Short mmCIF file of C-alpha atoms in Angstrom, two decimals:
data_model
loop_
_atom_site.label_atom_id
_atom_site.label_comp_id
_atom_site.label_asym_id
_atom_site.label_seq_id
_atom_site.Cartn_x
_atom_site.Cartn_y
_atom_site.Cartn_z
CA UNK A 1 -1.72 -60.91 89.44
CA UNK A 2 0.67 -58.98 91.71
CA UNK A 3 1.63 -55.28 91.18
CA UNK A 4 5.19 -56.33 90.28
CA UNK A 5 4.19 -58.87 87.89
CA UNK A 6 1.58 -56.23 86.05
CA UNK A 7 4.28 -53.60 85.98
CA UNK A 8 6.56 -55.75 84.42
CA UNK A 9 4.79 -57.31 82.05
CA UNK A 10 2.79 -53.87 80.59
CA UNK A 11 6.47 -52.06 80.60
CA UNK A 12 6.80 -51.17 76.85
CA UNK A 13 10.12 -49.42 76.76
CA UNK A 14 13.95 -49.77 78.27
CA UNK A 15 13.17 -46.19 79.67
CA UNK A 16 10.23 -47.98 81.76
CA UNK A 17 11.65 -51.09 83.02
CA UNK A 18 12.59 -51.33 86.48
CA UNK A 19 16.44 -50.44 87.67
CA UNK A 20 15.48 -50.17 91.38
CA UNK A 21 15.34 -53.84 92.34
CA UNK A 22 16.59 -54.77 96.18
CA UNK A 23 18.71 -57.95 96.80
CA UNK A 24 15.97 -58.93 99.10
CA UNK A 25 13.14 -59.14 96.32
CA UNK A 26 15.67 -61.24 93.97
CA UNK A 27 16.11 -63.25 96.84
CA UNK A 28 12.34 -64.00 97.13
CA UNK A 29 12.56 -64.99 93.52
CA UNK A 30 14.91 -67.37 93.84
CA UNK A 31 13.04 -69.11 96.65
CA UNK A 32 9.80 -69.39 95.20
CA UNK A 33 7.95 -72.92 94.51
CA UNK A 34 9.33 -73.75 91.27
CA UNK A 35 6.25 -74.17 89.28
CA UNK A 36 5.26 -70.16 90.20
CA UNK A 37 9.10 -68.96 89.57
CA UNK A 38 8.56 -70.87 85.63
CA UNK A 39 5.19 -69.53 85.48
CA UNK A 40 5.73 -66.03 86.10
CA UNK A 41 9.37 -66.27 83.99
CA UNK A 42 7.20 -67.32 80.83
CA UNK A 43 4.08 -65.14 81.60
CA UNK A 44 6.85 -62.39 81.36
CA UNK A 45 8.67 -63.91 78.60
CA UNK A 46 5.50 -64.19 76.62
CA UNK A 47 5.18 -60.56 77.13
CA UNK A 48 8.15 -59.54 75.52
CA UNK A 49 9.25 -62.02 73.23
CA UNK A 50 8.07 -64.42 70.76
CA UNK A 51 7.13 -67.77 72.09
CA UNK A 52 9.29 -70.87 70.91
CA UNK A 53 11.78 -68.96 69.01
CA UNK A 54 15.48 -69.34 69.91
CA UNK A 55 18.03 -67.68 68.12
CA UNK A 56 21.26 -69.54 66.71
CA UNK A 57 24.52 -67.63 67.54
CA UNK A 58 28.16 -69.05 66.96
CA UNK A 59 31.19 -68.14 68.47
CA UNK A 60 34.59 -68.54 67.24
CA UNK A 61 38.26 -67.71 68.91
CA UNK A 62 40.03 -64.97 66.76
CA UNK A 63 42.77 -65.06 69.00
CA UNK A 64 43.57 -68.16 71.18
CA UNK A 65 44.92 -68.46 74.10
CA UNK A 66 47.88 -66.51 76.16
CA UNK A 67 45.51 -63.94 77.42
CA UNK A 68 47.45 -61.97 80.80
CA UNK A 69 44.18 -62.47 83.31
CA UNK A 70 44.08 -64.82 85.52
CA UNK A 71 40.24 -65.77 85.47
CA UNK A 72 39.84 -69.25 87.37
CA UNK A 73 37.69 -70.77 84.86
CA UNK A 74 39.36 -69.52 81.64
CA UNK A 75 41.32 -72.34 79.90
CA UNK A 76 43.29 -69.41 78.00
CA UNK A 77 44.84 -68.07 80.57
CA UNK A 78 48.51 -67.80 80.48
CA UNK A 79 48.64 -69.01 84.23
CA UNK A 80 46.79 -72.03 83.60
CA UNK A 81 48.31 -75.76 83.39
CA UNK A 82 45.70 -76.11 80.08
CA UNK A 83 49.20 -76.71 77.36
CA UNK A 84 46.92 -74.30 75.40
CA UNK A 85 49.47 -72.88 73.10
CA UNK A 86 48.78 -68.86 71.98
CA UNK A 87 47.96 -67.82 68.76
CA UNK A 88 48.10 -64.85 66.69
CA UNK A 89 45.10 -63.15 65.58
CA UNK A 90 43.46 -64.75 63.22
CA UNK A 91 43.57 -63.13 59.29
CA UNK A 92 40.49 -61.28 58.31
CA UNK A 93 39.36 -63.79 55.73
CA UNK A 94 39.58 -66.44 57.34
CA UNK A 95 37.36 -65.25 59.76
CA UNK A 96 34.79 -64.19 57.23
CA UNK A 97 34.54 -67.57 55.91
CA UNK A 98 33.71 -68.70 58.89
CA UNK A 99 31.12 -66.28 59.30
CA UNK A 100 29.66 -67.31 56.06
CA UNK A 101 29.85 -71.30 57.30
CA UNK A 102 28.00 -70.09 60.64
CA UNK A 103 25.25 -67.97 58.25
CA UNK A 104 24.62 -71.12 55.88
CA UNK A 105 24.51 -73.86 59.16
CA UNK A 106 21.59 -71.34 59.86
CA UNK A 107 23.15 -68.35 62.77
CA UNK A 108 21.85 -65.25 62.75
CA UNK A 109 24.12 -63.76 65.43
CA UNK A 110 28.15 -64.60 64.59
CA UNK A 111 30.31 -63.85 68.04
CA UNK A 112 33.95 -63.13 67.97
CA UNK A 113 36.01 -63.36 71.09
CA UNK A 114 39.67 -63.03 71.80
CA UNK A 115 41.87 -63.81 74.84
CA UNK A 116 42.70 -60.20 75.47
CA UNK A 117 43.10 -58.06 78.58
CA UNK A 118 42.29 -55.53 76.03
CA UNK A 119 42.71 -54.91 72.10
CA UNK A 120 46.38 -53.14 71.15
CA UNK A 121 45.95 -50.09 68.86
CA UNK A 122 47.22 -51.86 66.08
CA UNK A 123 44.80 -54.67 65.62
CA UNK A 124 41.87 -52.24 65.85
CA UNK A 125 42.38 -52.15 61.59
CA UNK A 126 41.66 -56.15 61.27
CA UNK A 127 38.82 -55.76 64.02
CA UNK A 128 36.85 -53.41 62.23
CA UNK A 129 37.36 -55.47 59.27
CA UNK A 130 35.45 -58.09 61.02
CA UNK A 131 32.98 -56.35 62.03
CA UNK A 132 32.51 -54.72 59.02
CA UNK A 133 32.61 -57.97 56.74
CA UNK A 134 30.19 -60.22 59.22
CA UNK A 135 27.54 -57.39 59.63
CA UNK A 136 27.78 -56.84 55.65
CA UNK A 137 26.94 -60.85 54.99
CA UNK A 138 23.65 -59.68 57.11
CA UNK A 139 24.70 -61.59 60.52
CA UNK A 140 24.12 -59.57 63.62
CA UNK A 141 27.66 -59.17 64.99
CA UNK A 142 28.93 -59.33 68.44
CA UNK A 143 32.77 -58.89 69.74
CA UNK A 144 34.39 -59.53 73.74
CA UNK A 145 37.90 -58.64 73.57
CA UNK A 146 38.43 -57.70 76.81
CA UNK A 147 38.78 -54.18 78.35
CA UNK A 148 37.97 -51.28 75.84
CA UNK A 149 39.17 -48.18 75.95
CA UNK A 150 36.59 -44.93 74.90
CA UNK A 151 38.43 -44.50 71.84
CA UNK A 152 38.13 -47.70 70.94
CA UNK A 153 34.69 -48.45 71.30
CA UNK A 154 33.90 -45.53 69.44
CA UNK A 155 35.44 -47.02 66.66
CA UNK A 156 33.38 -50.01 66.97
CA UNK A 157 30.58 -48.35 67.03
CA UNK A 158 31.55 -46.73 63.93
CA UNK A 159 32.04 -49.87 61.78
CA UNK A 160 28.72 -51.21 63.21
CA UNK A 161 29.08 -53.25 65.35
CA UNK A 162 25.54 -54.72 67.18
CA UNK A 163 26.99 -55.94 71.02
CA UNK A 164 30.22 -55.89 73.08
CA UNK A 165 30.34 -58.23 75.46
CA UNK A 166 32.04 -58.10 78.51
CA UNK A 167 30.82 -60.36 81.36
CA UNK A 168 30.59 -59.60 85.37
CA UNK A 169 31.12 -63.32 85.62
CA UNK A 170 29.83 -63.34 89.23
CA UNK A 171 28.25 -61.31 92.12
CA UNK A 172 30.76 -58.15 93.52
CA UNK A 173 31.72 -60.09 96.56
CA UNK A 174 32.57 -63.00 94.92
CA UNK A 175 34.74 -61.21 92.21
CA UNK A 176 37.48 -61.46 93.98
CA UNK A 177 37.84 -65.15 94.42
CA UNK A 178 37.66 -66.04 91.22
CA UNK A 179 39.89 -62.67 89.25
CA UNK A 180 42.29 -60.68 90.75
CA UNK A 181 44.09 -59.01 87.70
CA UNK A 182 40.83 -56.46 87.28
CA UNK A 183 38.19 -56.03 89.45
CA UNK A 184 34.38 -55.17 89.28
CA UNK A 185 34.71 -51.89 88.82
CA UNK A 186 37.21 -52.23 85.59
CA UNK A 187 34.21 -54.52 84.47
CA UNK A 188 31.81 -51.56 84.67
CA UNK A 189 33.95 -49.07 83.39
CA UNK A 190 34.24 -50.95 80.18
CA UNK A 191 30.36 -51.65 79.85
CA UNK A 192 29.90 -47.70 80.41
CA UNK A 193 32.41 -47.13 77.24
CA UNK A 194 30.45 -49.31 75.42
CA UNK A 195 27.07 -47.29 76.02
CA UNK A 196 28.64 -44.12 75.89
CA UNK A 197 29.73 -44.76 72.17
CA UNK A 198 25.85 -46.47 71.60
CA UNK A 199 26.61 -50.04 70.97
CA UNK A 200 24.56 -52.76 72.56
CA UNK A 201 25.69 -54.23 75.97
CA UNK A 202 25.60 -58.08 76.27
CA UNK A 203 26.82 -59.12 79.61
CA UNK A 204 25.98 -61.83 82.43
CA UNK A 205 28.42 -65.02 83.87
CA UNK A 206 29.32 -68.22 85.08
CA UNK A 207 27.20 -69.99 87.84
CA UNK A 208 28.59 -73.41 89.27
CA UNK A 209 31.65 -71.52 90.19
CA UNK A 210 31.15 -73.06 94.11
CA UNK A 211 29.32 -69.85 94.77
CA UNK A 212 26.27 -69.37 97.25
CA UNK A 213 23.02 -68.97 95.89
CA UNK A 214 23.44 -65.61 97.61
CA UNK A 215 26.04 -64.78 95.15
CA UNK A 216 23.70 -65.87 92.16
CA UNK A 217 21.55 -63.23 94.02
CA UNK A 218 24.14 -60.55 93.80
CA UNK A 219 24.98 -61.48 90.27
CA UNK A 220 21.60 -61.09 88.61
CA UNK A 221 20.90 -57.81 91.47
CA UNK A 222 24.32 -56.27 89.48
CA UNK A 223 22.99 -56.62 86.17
CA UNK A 224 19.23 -55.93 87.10
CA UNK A 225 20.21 -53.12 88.82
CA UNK A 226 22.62 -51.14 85.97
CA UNK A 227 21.14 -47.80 85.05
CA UNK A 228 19.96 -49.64 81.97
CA UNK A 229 19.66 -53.56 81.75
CA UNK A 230 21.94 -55.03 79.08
CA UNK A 231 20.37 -55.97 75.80
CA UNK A 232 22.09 -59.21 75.93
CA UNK A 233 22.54 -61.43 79.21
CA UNK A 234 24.50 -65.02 78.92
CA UNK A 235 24.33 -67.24 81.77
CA UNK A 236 27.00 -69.87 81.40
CA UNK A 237 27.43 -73.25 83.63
CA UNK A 238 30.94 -73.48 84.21
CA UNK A 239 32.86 -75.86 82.49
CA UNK A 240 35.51 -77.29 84.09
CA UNK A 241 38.39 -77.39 82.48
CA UNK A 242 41.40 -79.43 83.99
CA UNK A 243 44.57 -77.35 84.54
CA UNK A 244 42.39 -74.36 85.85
CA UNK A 245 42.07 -72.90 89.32
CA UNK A 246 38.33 -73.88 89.37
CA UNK A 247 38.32 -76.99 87.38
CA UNK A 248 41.10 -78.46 89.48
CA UNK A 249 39.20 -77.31 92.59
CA UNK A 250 35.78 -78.93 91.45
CA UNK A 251 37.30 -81.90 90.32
CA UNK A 252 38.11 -82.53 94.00
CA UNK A 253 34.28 -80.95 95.21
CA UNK A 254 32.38 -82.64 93.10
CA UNK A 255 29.24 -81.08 95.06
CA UNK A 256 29.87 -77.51 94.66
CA UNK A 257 28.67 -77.86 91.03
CA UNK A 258 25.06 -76.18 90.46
CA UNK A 259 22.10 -78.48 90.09
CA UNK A 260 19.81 -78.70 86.76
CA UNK A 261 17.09 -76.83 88.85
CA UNK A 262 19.06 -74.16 90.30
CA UNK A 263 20.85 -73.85 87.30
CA UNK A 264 16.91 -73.12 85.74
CA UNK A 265 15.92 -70.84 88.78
CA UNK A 266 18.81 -68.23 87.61
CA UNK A 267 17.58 -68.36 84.01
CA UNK A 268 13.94 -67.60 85.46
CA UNK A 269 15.29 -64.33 87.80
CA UNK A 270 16.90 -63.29 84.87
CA UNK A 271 14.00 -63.16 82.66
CA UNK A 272 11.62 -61.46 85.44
CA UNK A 273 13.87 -59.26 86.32
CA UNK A 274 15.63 -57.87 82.80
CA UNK A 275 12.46 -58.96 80.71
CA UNK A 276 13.11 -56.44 77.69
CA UNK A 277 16.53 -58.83 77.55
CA UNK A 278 17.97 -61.76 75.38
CA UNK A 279 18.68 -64.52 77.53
CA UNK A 280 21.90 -66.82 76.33
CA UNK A 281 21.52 -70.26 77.42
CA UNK A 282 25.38 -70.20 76.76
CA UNK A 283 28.82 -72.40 78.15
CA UNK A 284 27.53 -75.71 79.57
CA UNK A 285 25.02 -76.68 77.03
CA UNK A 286 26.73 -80.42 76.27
CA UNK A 287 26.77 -81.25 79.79
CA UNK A 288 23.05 -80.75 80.34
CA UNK A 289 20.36 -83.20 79.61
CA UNK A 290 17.33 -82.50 76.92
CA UNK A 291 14.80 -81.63 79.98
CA UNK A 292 17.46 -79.40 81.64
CA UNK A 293 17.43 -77.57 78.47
CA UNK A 294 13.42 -77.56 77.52
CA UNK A 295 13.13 -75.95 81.09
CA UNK A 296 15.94 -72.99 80.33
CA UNK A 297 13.38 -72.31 77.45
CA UNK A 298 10.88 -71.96 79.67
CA UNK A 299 12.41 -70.01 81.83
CA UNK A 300 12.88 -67.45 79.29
CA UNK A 301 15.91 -68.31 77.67
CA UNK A 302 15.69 -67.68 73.88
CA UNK A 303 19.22 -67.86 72.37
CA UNK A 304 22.18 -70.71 72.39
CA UNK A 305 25.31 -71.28 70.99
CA UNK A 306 25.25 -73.81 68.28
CA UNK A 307 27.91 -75.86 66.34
CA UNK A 308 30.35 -78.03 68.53
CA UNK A 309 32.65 -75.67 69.52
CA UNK A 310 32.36 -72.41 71.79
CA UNK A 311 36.13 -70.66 72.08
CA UNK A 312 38.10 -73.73 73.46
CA UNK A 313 35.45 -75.91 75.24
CA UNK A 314 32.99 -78.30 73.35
CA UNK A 315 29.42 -77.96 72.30
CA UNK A 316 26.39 -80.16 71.25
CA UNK A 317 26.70 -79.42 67.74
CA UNK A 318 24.17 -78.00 65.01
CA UNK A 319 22.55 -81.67 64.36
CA UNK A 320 21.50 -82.11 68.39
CA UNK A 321 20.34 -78.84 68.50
CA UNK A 322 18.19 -79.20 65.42
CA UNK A 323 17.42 -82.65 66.68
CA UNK A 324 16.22 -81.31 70.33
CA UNK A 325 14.26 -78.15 68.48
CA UNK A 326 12.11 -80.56 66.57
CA UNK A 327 11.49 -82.46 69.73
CA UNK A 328 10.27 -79.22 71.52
CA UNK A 329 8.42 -77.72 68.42
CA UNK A 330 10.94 -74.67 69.36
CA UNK A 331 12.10 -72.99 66.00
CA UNK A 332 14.89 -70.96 65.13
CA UNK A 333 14.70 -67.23 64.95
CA UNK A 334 14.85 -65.09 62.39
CA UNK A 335 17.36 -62.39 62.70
CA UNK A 336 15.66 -58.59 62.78
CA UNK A 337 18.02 -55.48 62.43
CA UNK A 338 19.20 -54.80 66.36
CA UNK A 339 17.92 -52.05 67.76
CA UNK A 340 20.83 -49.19 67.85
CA UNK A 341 21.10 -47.89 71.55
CA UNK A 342 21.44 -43.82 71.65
CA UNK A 343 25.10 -42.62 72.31
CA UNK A 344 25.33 -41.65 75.93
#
């Protein structure tokens, strides 16, 4: 076994886990026969985490649609041709009960999103409510509204929240073709409020944007390379939706899309290279066949979205996921307290 491979898998703590990786070593990941890239993903995995245990998350839309950025894949954004009408946010109970649907369908982690560019002052009242009354009913709680302000995440942090998340979406240099109303940096500077006030950070992206496998290098080299990985790290396959930038585009280049293996190659550099992370096998799910999926498991990928709905796109629903998990001999996980990152 190589030196990498031993440091990686013996590394007990965030504090030891390697920050320093070059593009060039991620790049050597990526190209590696497939069956070494899945062994060493699981030998790490196996490390780390619990073998065959995925954990069930849902996600619901508190606040639909209307949302100011212009992301190319988003289906809420107010410059897409999607006749996705906005909504307000939604009422406080009604977001508890279905929090309380998500816990008895069998979800330990319940994920609330709205199509913000960032949370007004005067909803911050109903969001700690949320957060409050989902992490009370014993779900681990999660929240991406957008950009956060340090004041804001501090009061977060305060109700209890477990993650923020607030994707990079893609590699620096390809940022800018698919956002232009924030760039990379905002991205960061949000993610550093959300460590600073010690809640956990749960960010990653979209691959089968009709980026380069050198920009699925830059992606993962981003998060891998953050003074400390984040606890959380979805990687979505675009869905695409007709009406936005990107769906329209791929619609008309069919062959930009990802393949199933590549798609599986990005879980694996994930996992090697942010081990001590949870990796969301997250947006794309109903598109991708049984094996596709068995292999993301493989790879190291050890949490999904369940139910058959993520914010506006579909899903494969609770009774193919169950279905699939019995078919794998994969079983769901059960939810421990999140480990509460030190205010920085």
């Amino acid at each position: 076994m190589n030196v990498m491979m031993t440091e990686l898998i013996e590394a007990p703590t965030p504090a030891a886990v390697r920050t320093d990786w070059a593009r060039a070593e991620i790049a050597d990941l990526f190209d590696l026969p497939f069956d070494e890239l899945m062994f060493r993903a699981q030998t790490i995995h196996r490390a780390h985490h619990a073998a065959g245990e995925v954990q069930l998350c849902t996600l619901l839309s508190i606040k639909t649609g209307g949302c100011p950025e212009d992301c190319g894949y988003c289906s809420q954004s107010a410059s897409a041709d999607t006749q996705l009408k906005a909504e307000k946010l939604m009422e406080v109970d009604a977001v508890l009960a279905d929090a309380a649907a998500a816990k008895a369908a069998g979800s330990q982690r319940f994920c609330m999103g709205a199509a913000w560019r960032n949370p007004k002052d005067r909803d911050m009242d109903a969001i700690v409510a949320m957060v409050e009354g989902v992490r009370g009913m014993g779900l681990e709680t999660c929240m991406t509204l957008g950009m956060l302000a340090p004041d804001q995440a501090a009061r977060l942090a305060e109700a209890g929240l477990d993650y923020y998340n607030h994707n990079i979406d893609t590699s620096p240099e390809n940022y800018g073709n698919v956002i232009t109303t924030r760039t990379f940096q905002d991205r960061l500077d949000t993610l550093e409020n959300v460590r600073e006030a010690g809640i956990n950070v749960c960010c990653g992206g979209i691959v089968g944007m009709g980026e380069t496998r050198g920009d699925r290098v830059g992606f993962v080299h981003a998060l891998a390379t953050l003074p400390r990985h984040p606890e959380s790290v979805p990687v979505n396959a675009l869905v695409p939706v007709k009406g936005t930038v990107l769906g329209n585009m791929l619609a008309d280049t069919p062959l930009a899309k990802i393949d199933d293996i590549e798609f599986v190659r990005t879980v694996a550099v994930a996992r090697i290279t942010m081990p001590l992370s949870m990796v969301r096998l997250s947006a794309g799910r109903e598109s991708m066949s049984e094996a596709t999926q068995a292999l993301c498991f493989m790879a190291g990928a050890n949490s999904i979205f369940t139910g058959d709905k993520l914010l506006t796109t579909g899903n494969r629903g609770d009774s193919a996921d169950a279905a699939l998990f019995a078919k794998l001999g994969v079983r769901p996980m059960q939810r421990e307290e999140p480990m509460r990152v030190a205010a920085e």
